[in-house]
Amino acid sequence: MTQTAPAPAPTPGPATATHADLNRRAAMASSAVALLLLGLKGWAVVQSGSLAMLGSLADTALDLVASLATLLGVWIAAMPDDHNHRFGHGKAEALAALFQVILISFSALGLAWRAVTQFLAGAPAIEAESGIVVSVIAMGATIALLAYQRMVIARTGSLAISTDNVHYKSDLLLNLAVIAALVIEHYLHLAGTDAVFAFGIALWLAWGAWNASQEAVDQLMDHEWPIEKRERFLEVVAQHPELKGLHDLRTRTSGNRDFVQFHVWVDGTMTVAQAHRVMDEIEAQLMAEFPGVEVLIHPDPEGHVDEAGLGATDLLAPGPNGESPALAVQGGPTEG
């Protein structure tokens, strides 16, 4: 039995037409800011000759790619299911993220190589004023964008916009690092500072690429929900008085959509109509707690299992030491 419910206001849920429009506007605003800063920082690199500013330029170029990928992702995510994509189009976001990771990785390697080469060869003199002015403008534009994104996230709960928001928060620190490098190198006359900061920015980019790749791979590999979320899921299901047990729980996330399927044990003397009523009631409880989740429930007569192994374990029964059954069976609290 499968059912998907819209999110009850004000809880963010699956994108309605209005939510999809807000998400697209936020993604377009992100792209516009990145394009503006790309031009300004490109000019500042030519004027200042700063490697730290070059690293900031590379990050902004990647911001533009990320923003365009976010725009594409939220656009595709808003598309309805079709006969060739019955589970939706959410994994397009993960594919776009992997493309972004490749670009980030090459940029980080190139910047690190150039920073080391310049440091060993002796850093040339740089001009600081243009780089500082552009970095300050970049921080102001980023703060304005973050405020707008927070408003959209509060109304739509978009995962793609939330991820973009986190990325732009890190840009504030990056611009501060560029200002510090320019001030120390130019005004305090500490040679090599610009190259050292540029190498640090390369490491920053590489770390961001690694984190982005983990999330993308998890979605493509249908990684289970975090253990805390599964625990709460079981707590909600366990509230129904006519359930005799639950087994073979499987969860995954695709883009901004959650999917879950499981088997439940019910009284074997129930009619089909009675079992259907119980499944509908369980779905209604789950929709209230997990808006927009797509649920697939398979009812079994009490004690029946399709196959032995992990899937046959009753997840509503307490563990041998009284611990939560999901923790006991599905890997413990360290599993994400």
GROMACS .gro file of C-alpha atoms in nm:
model
  336
    1MET     CA    1   0.000   0.000   0.000
    2THR     CA    2   0.151   0.333  -0.103
    3GLN     CA    3   0.047   0.684  -0.013
    4THR     CA    4   0.209   1.027  -0.025
    5ALA     CA    5   0.067   1.324   0.161
    6PRO     CA    6   0.150   1.692   0.125
    7ALA     CA    7   0.314   1.867   0.416
    8PRO     CA    8   0.066   2.029   0.652
    9ALA     CA    9   0.146   2.398   0.696
   10PRO     CA   10   0.365   2.525   0.846
   11THR     CA   11   0.580   2.211   0.843
   12PRO     CA   12   0.803   2.202   0.529
   13GLY     CA   13   0.715   1.908   0.307
   14PRO     CA   14   0.731   1.810  -0.058
   15ALA     CA   15   0.741   2.101  -0.298
   16THR     CA   16   0.401   2.240  -0.382
   17ALA     CA   17   0.374   2.468  -0.685
   18THR     CA   18   0.442   2.769  -0.460
   19HIS     CA   19   0.732   2.598  -0.284
   20ALA     CA   20   0.887   2.495  -0.614
   21ASP     CA   21   0.866   2.854  -0.736
   22LEU     CA   22   1.034   2.983  -0.418
   23ASN     CA   23   1.310   2.724  -0.449
   24ARG     CA   24   1.372   2.818  -0.811
   25ARG     CA   25   1.388   3.188  -0.722
   26ALA     CA   26   1.636   3.119  -0.442
   27ALA     CA   27   1.853   2.912  -0.677
   28MET     CA   28   1.840   3.186  -0.942
   29ALA     CA   29   1.936   3.448  -0.682
   30SER     CA   30   2.230   3.228  -0.580
   31SER     CA   31   2.341   3.197  -0.942
   32ALA     CA   32   2.312   3.573  -0.998
   33VAL     CA   33   2.524   3.651  -0.690
   34ALA     CA   34   2.788   3.399  -0.795
   35LEU     CA   35   2.799   3.546  -1.147
   36LEU     CA   36   2.841   3.900  -1.010
   37LEU     CA   37   3.119   3.797  -0.773
   38LEU     CA   38   3.291   3.597  -1.045
   39GLY     CA   39   3.332   3.911  -1.254
   40LEU     CA   40   3.446   4.126  -0.960
   41LYS     CA   41   3.700   3.870  -0.835
   42GLY     CA   42   3.833   3.809  -1.183
   43TRP     CA   43   3.908   4.182  -1.208
   44ALA     CA   44   4.064   4.179  -0.858
   45VAL     CA   45   4.294   3.887  -0.951
   46VAL     CA   46   4.425   4.081  -1.252
   47GLN     CA   47   4.472   4.397  -1.046
   48SER     CA   48   4.626   4.244  -0.733
   49GLY     CA   49   4.810   3.936  -0.860
   50SER     CA   50   4.706   3.762  -0.536
   51LEU     CA   51   4.697   3.383  -0.523
   52ALA     CA   52   4.458   3.394  -0.227
   53MET     CA   53   4.221   3.600  -0.439
   54LEU     CA   54   4.270   3.350  -0.721
   55GLY     CA   55   4.162   3.077  -0.481
   56SER     CA   56   3.857   3.284  -0.387
   57LEU     CA   57   3.786   3.327  -0.759
   58ALA     CA   58   3.804   2.949  -0.806
   59ASP     CA   59   3.565   2.898  -0.515
   60THR     CA   60   3.322   3.153  -0.663
   61ALA     CA   61   3.337   2.979  -1.001
   62LEU     CA   62   3.248   2.657  -0.823
   63ASP     CA   63   2.972   2.842  -0.637
   64LEU     CA   64   2.827   2.934  -0.975
   65VAL     CA   65   2.842   2.571  -1.090
   66ALA     CA   66   2.688   2.460  -0.759
   67SER     CA   67   2.413   2.721  -0.783
   68LEU     CA   68   2.331   2.617  -1.139
   69ALA     CA   69   2.330   2.253  -1.028
   70THR     CA   70   2.100   2.347  -0.740
   71LEU     CA   71   1.872   2.530  -0.983
   72LEU     CA   72   1.865   2.225  -1.209
   73GLY     CA   73   1.813   1.996  -0.910
   74VAL     CA   74   1.516   2.183  -0.764
   75TRP     CA   75   1.370   2.221  -1.112
   76ILE     CA   76   1.389   1.848  -1.176
   77ALA     CA   77   1.280   1.763  -0.821
   78ALA     CA   78   0.959   1.958  -0.879
   79MET     CA   79   0.875   1.746  -1.184
   80PRO     CA   80   0.601   1.490  -1.122
   81ASP     CA   81   0.670   1.118  -1.141
   82ASP     CA   82   0.635   0.971  -1.488
   83HIS     CA   83   0.607   0.620  -1.630
   84ASN     CA   84   0.986   0.595  -1.662
   85HIS     CA   85   1.064   0.747  -1.320
   86ARG     CA   86   0.808   0.610  -1.078
   87PHE     CA   87   1.022   0.703  -0.775
   88GLY     CA   88   1.066   1.062  -0.893
   89HIS     CA   89   1.376   1.245  -1.013
   90GLY     CA   90   1.547   1.319  -0.682
   91LYS     CA   91   1.877   1.146  -0.762
   92ALA     CA   92   1.950   1.408  -1.027
   93GLU     CA   93   2.070   1.625  -0.737
   94ALA     CA   94   2.325   1.362  -0.633
   95LEU     CA   95   2.454   1.328  -0.990
   96ALA     CA   96   2.493   1.706  -1.015
   97ALA     CA   97   2.678   1.704  -0.683
   98LEU     CA   98   2.927   1.445  -0.809
   99PHE     CA   99   2.993   1.658  -1.116
  100GLN     CA  100   3.058   1.952  -0.883
  101VAL     CA  101   3.296   1.739  -0.672
  102ILE     CA  102   3.510   1.661  -0.979
  103LEU     CA  103   3.540   2.032  -1.062
  104ILE     CA  104   3.624   2.125  -0.703
  105SER     CA  105   3.892   1.856  -0.681
  106PHE     CA  106   4.072   1.970  -0.996
  107SER     CA  107   4.054   2.334  -0.886
  108ALA     CA  108   4.195   2.250  -0.542
  109LEU     CA  109   4.485   2.053  -0.690
  110GLY     CA  110   4.569   2.328  -0.938
  111LEU     CA  111   4.558   2.601  -0.675
  112ALA     CA  112   4.771   2.400  -0.430
  113TRP     CA  113   5.033   2.333  -0.699
  114ARG     CA  114   5.048   2.700  -0.794
  115ALA     CA  115   5.071   2.810  -0.429
  116VAL     CA  116   5.363   2.575  -0.355
  117THR     CA  117   5.543   2.676  -0.676
  118GLN     CA  118   5.506   3.048  -0.602
  119PHE     CA  119   5.613   3.008  -0.239
  120LEU     CA  120   5.931   2.820  -0.335
  121ALA     CA  121   6.012   3.063  -0.617
  122GLY     CA  122   5.961   3.370  -0.401
  123ALA     CA  123   5.630   3.554  -0.385
  124PRO     CA  124   5.599   3.859  -0.613
  125ALA     CA  125   5.467   4.189  -0.481
  126ILE     CA  126   5.090   4.219  -0.474
  127GLU     CA  127   4.845   4.511  -0.471
  128ALA     CA  128   4.597   4.479  -0.186
  129GLU     CA  129   4.334   4.754  -0.219
  130SER     CA  130   4.131   4.608  -0.506
  131GLY     CA  131   4.126   4.262  -0.348
  132ILE     CA  132   4.012   4.396  -0.011
  133VAL     CA  133   3.736   4.609  -0.166
  134VAL     CA  134   3.605   4.318  -0.374
  135SER     CA  135   3.615   4.083  -0.074
  136VAL     CA  136   3.412   4.328   0.134
  137ILE     CA  137   3.155   4.360  -0.147
  138ALA     CA  138   3.145   3.980  -0.173
  139MET     CA  139   3.074   3.948   0.200
  140GLY     CA  140   2.789   4.202   0.178
  141ALA     CA  141   2.629   4.024  -0.119
  142THR     CA  142   2.670   3.685   0.051
  143ILE     CA  143   2.504   3.805   0.373
  144ALA     CA  144   2.205   3.934   0.174
  145LEU     CA  145   2.178   3.604  -0.014
  146LEU     CA  146   2.197   3.401   0.309
  147ALA     CA  147   1.911   3.603   0.459
  148TYR     CA  148   1.692   3.538   0.153
  149GLN     CA  149   1.780   3.168   0.149
  150ARG     CA  150   1.689   3.133   0.518
  151MET     CA  151   1.346   3.278   0.444
  152VAL     CA  152   1.292   3.030   0.160
  153ILE     CA  153   1.417   2.734   0.367
  154ALA     CA  154   1.178   2.825   0.650
  155ARG     CA  155   0.885   2.809   0.405
  156THR     CA  156   0.984   2.513   0.185
  157GLY     CA  157   1.231   2.299   0.382
  158SER     CA  158   1.432   2.245   0.059
  159LEU     CA  159   1.737   2.022   0.109
  160ALA     CA  160   1.905   2.164  -0.203
  161ILE     CA  161   1.868   2.526  -0.088
  162SER     CA  162   1.977   2.429   0.265
  163THR     CA  163   2.296   2.274   0.125
  164ASP     CA  164   2.361   2.584  -0.087
  165ASN     CA  165   2.306   2.800   0.222
  166VAL     CA  166   2.570   2.610   0.419
  167HIS     CA  167   2.815   2.646   0.131
  168TYR     CA  168   2.770   3.024   0.115
  169LYS     CA  169   2.818   3.051   0.492
  170SER     CA  170   3.166   2.907   0.445
  171ASP     CA  171   3.231   3.176   0.180
  172LEU     CA  172   3.218   3.443   0.452
  173LEU     CA  173   3.519   3.283   0.621
  174LEU     CA  174   3.693   3.244   0.287
  175ASN     CA  175   3.659   3.615   0.208
  176LEU     CA  176   3.790   3.702   0.554
  177ALA     CA  177   4.092   3.479   0.485
  178VAL     CA  178   4.160   3.663   0.158
  179ILE     CA  179   4.145   4.000   0.335
  180ALA     CA  180   4.383   3.873   0.605
  181ALA     CA  181   4.629   3.742   0.344
  182LEU     CA  182   4.630   4.070   0.153
  183VAL     CA  183   4.672   4.282   0.466
  184ILE     CA  184   4.957   4.070   0.608
  185GLU     CA  185   5.141   4.038   0.276
  186HIS     CA  186   5.102   4.399   0.159
  187TYR     CA  187   5.095   4.609   0.475
  188LEU     CA  188   5.299   4.398   0.718
  189HIS     CA  189   5.542   4.293   0.442
  190LEU     CA  190   5.547   3.927   0.544
  191ALA     CA  191   5.650   3.759   0.217
  192GLY     CA  192   5.486   3.428   0.125
  193THR     CA  193   5.168   3.487   0.329
  194ASP     CA  194   4.954   3.506   0.015
  195ALA     CA  195   5.082   3.169  -0.111
  196VAL     CA  196   5.035   3.008   0.233
  197PHE     CA  197   4.675   3.131   0.255
  198ALA     CA  198   4.613   3.013  -0.100
  199PHE     CA  199   4.733   2.664  -0.006
  200GLY     CA  200   4.497   2.671   0.293
  201ILE     CA  201   4.209   2.767   0.065
  202ALA     CA  202   4.298   2.472  -0.162
  203LEU     CA  203   4.273   2.240   0.140
  204TRP     CA  204   3.938   2.402   0.224
  205LEU     CA  205   3.810   2.330  -0.127
  206ALA     CA  206   3.931   1.971  -0.109
  207TRP     CA  207   3.757   1.916   0.224
  208GLY     CA  208   3.434   2.056   0.081
  209ALA     CA  209   3.463   1.823  -0.217
  210TRP     CA  210   3.509   1.523   0.013
  211ASN     CA  211   3.202   1.608   0.221
  212ALA     CA  212   2.989   1.670  -0.087
  213SER     CA  213   3.094   1.337  -0.237
  214GLN     CA  214   2.993   1.145   0.077
  215GLU     CA  215   2.639   1.282   0.073
  216ALA     CA  216   2.601   1.223  -0.300
  217VAL     CA  217   2.728   0.865  -0.280
  218ASP     CA  218   2.498   0.794   0.016
  219GLN     CA  219   2.195   0.898  -0.187
  220LEU     CA  220   2.301   0.706  -0.497
  221MET     CA  221   2.370   0.395  -0.288
  222ASP     CA  222   2.033   0.421  -0.107
  223HIS     CA  223   2.193   0.462   0.235
  224GLU     CA  224   1.959   0.402   0.529
  225TRP     CA  225   1.817   0.695   0.725
  226PRO     CA  226   2.014   0.809   1.031
  227ILE     CA  227   1.953   0.582   1.329
  228GLU     CA  228   1.771   0.855   1.526
  229LYS     CA  229   1.523   0.905   1.245
  230ARG     CA  230   1.458   0.531   1.217
  231GLU     CA  231   1.410   0.510   1.594
  232ARG     CA  232   1.147   0.784   1.582
  233PHE     CA  233   0.982   0.609   1.288
  234LEU     CA  234   0.948   0.287   1.491
  235GLU     CA  235   0.811   0.480   1.789
  236VAL     CA  236   0.531   0.620   1.574
  237VAL     CA  237   0.445   0.282   1.420
  238ALA     CA  238   0.446   0.111   1.761
  239GLN     CA  239   0.162   0.337   1.878
  240HIS     CA  240  -0.095   0.137   1.679
  241PRO     CA  241  -0.259  -0.115   1.916
  242GLU     CA  242  -0.338  -0.381   1.655
  243LEU     CA  243   0.020  -0.440   1.537
  244LYS     CA  244   0.184  -0.762   1.651
  245GLY     CA  245   0.533  -0.667   1.525
  246LEU     CA  246   0.734  -0.505   1.246
  247HIS     CA  247   1.020  -0.648   1.040
  248ASP     CA  248   1.221  -0.598   0.721
  249LEU     CA  249   1.237  -0.217   0.755
  250ARG     CA  250   1.410  -0.046   0.462
  251THR     CA  251   1.461   0.330   0.424
  252ARG     CA  252   1.626   0.562   0.176
  253THR     CA  253   1.633   0.924   0.062
  254SER     CA  254   1.632   1.052  -0.295
  255GLY     CA  255   1.680   1.426  -0.333
  256ASN     CA  256   1.420   1.586  -0.108
  257ARG     CA  257   1.202   1.276  -0.088
  258ASP     CA  258   1.205   0.998   0.171
  259PHE     CA  259   1.100   0.639   0.102
  260VAL     CA  260   1.029   0.361   0.351
  261GLN     CA  261   0.897   0.008   0.323
  262PHE     CA  262   0.839  -0.258   0.587
  263HIS     CA  263   0.638  -0.566   0.683
  264VAL     CA  264   0.399  -0.574   0.980
  265TRP     CA  265   0.246  -0.867   1.163
  266VAL     CA  266  -0.128  -0.852   1.225
  267ASP     CA  267  -0.386  -1.096   1.355
  268GLY     CA  268  -0.405  -1.376   1.099
  269THR     CA  269  -0.786  -1.393   1.130
  270MET     CA  270  -0.831  -1.037   1.001
  271THR     CA  271  -1.018  -0.988   0.678
  272VAL     CA  272  -0.854  -0.802   0.389
  273ALA     CA  273  -1.076  -0.502   0.464
  274GLN     CA  274  -0.974  -0.501   0.832
  275ALA     CA  275  -0.603  -0.527   0.748
  276HIS     CA  276  -0.644  -0.247   0.494
  277ARG     CA  277  -0.799  -0.027   0.762
  278VAL     CA  278  -0.504  -0.088   0.994
  279MET     CA  279  -0.254  -0.003   0.717
  280ASP     CA  280  -0.441   0.320   0.641
  281GLU     CA  281  -0.431   0.419   1.007
  282ILE     CA  282  -0.058   0.350   1.030
  283GLU     CA  283   0.004   0.557   0.716
  284ALA     CA  284  -0.197   0.847   0.857
  285GLN     CA  285   0.013   0.842   1.176
  286LEU     CA  286   0.336   0.837   0.975
  287MET     CA  287   0.226   1.117   0.741
  288ALA     CA  288   0.159   1.341   1.041
  289GLU     CA  289   0.511   1.283   1.178
  290PHE     CA  290   0.700   1.251   0.845
  291PRO     CA  291   0.525   1.477   0.591
  292GLY     CA  292   0.573   1.370   0.231
  293VAL     CA  293   0.732   1.032   0.301
  294GLU     CA  294   0.631   0.758   0.060
  295VAL     CA  295   0.527   0.449   0.255
  296LEU     CA  296   0.498   0.089   0.136
  297ILE     CA  297   0.354  -0.155   0.393
  298HIS     CA  298   0.323  -0.529   0.350
  299PRO     CA  299   0.090  -0.700   0.603
  300ASP     CA  300   0.175  -1.055   0.717
  301PRO     CA  301  -0.019  -1.290   0.945
  302GLU     CA  302   0.141  -1.297   1.288
  303GLY     CA  303   0.462  -1.503   1.295
  304HIS     CA  304   0.496  -1.536   0.917
  305VAL     CA  305   0.832  -1.443   0.757
  306ASP     CA  306   0.918  -1.452   0.388
  307GLU     CA  307   1.284  -1.530   0.452
  308ALA     CA  308   1.510  -1.587   0.750
  309GLY     CA  309   1.785  -1.344   0.848
  310LEU     CA  310   1.801  -0.978   0.942
  311GLY     CA  311   1.467  -0.897   0.783
  312ALA     CA  312   1.285  -1.149   1.004
  313THR     CA  313   1.370  -0.971   1.332
  314ASP     CA  314   1.082  -0.796   1.509
  315LEU     CA  315   1.194  -0.434   1.542
  316LEU     CA  316   0.914  -0.346   1.785
  317ALA     CA  317   1.028  -0.604   2.040
  318PRO     CA  318   1.285  -0.487   2.300
  319GLY     CA  319   1.643  -0.611   2.266
  320PRO     CA  320   1.794  -0.873   2.501
  321ASN     CA  321   1.919  -0.603   2.739
  322GLY     CA  322   1.613  -0.382   2.710
  323GLU     CA  323   1.774  -0.154   2.453
  324SER     CA  324   1.599  -0.017   2.147
  325PRO     CA  325   1.550  -0.296   1.891
  326ALA     CA  326   1.660  -0.079   1.599
  327LEU     CA  327   1.988  -0.001   1.776
  328ALA     CA  328   2.040  -0.367   1.861
  329VAL     CA  329   1.965  -0.498   1.512
  330GLN     CA  330   2.069  -0.221   1.273
  331GLY     CA  331   2.421  -0.130   1.376
  332GLY     CA  332   2.415   0.076   1.696
  333PRO     CA  333   2.419   0.449   1.759
  334THR     CA  334   2.729   0.520   1.548
  335GLU     CA  335   2.556   0.427   1.226
  336GLY     CA  336   2.444   0.729   1.017
   0.00000   0.00000   0.00000
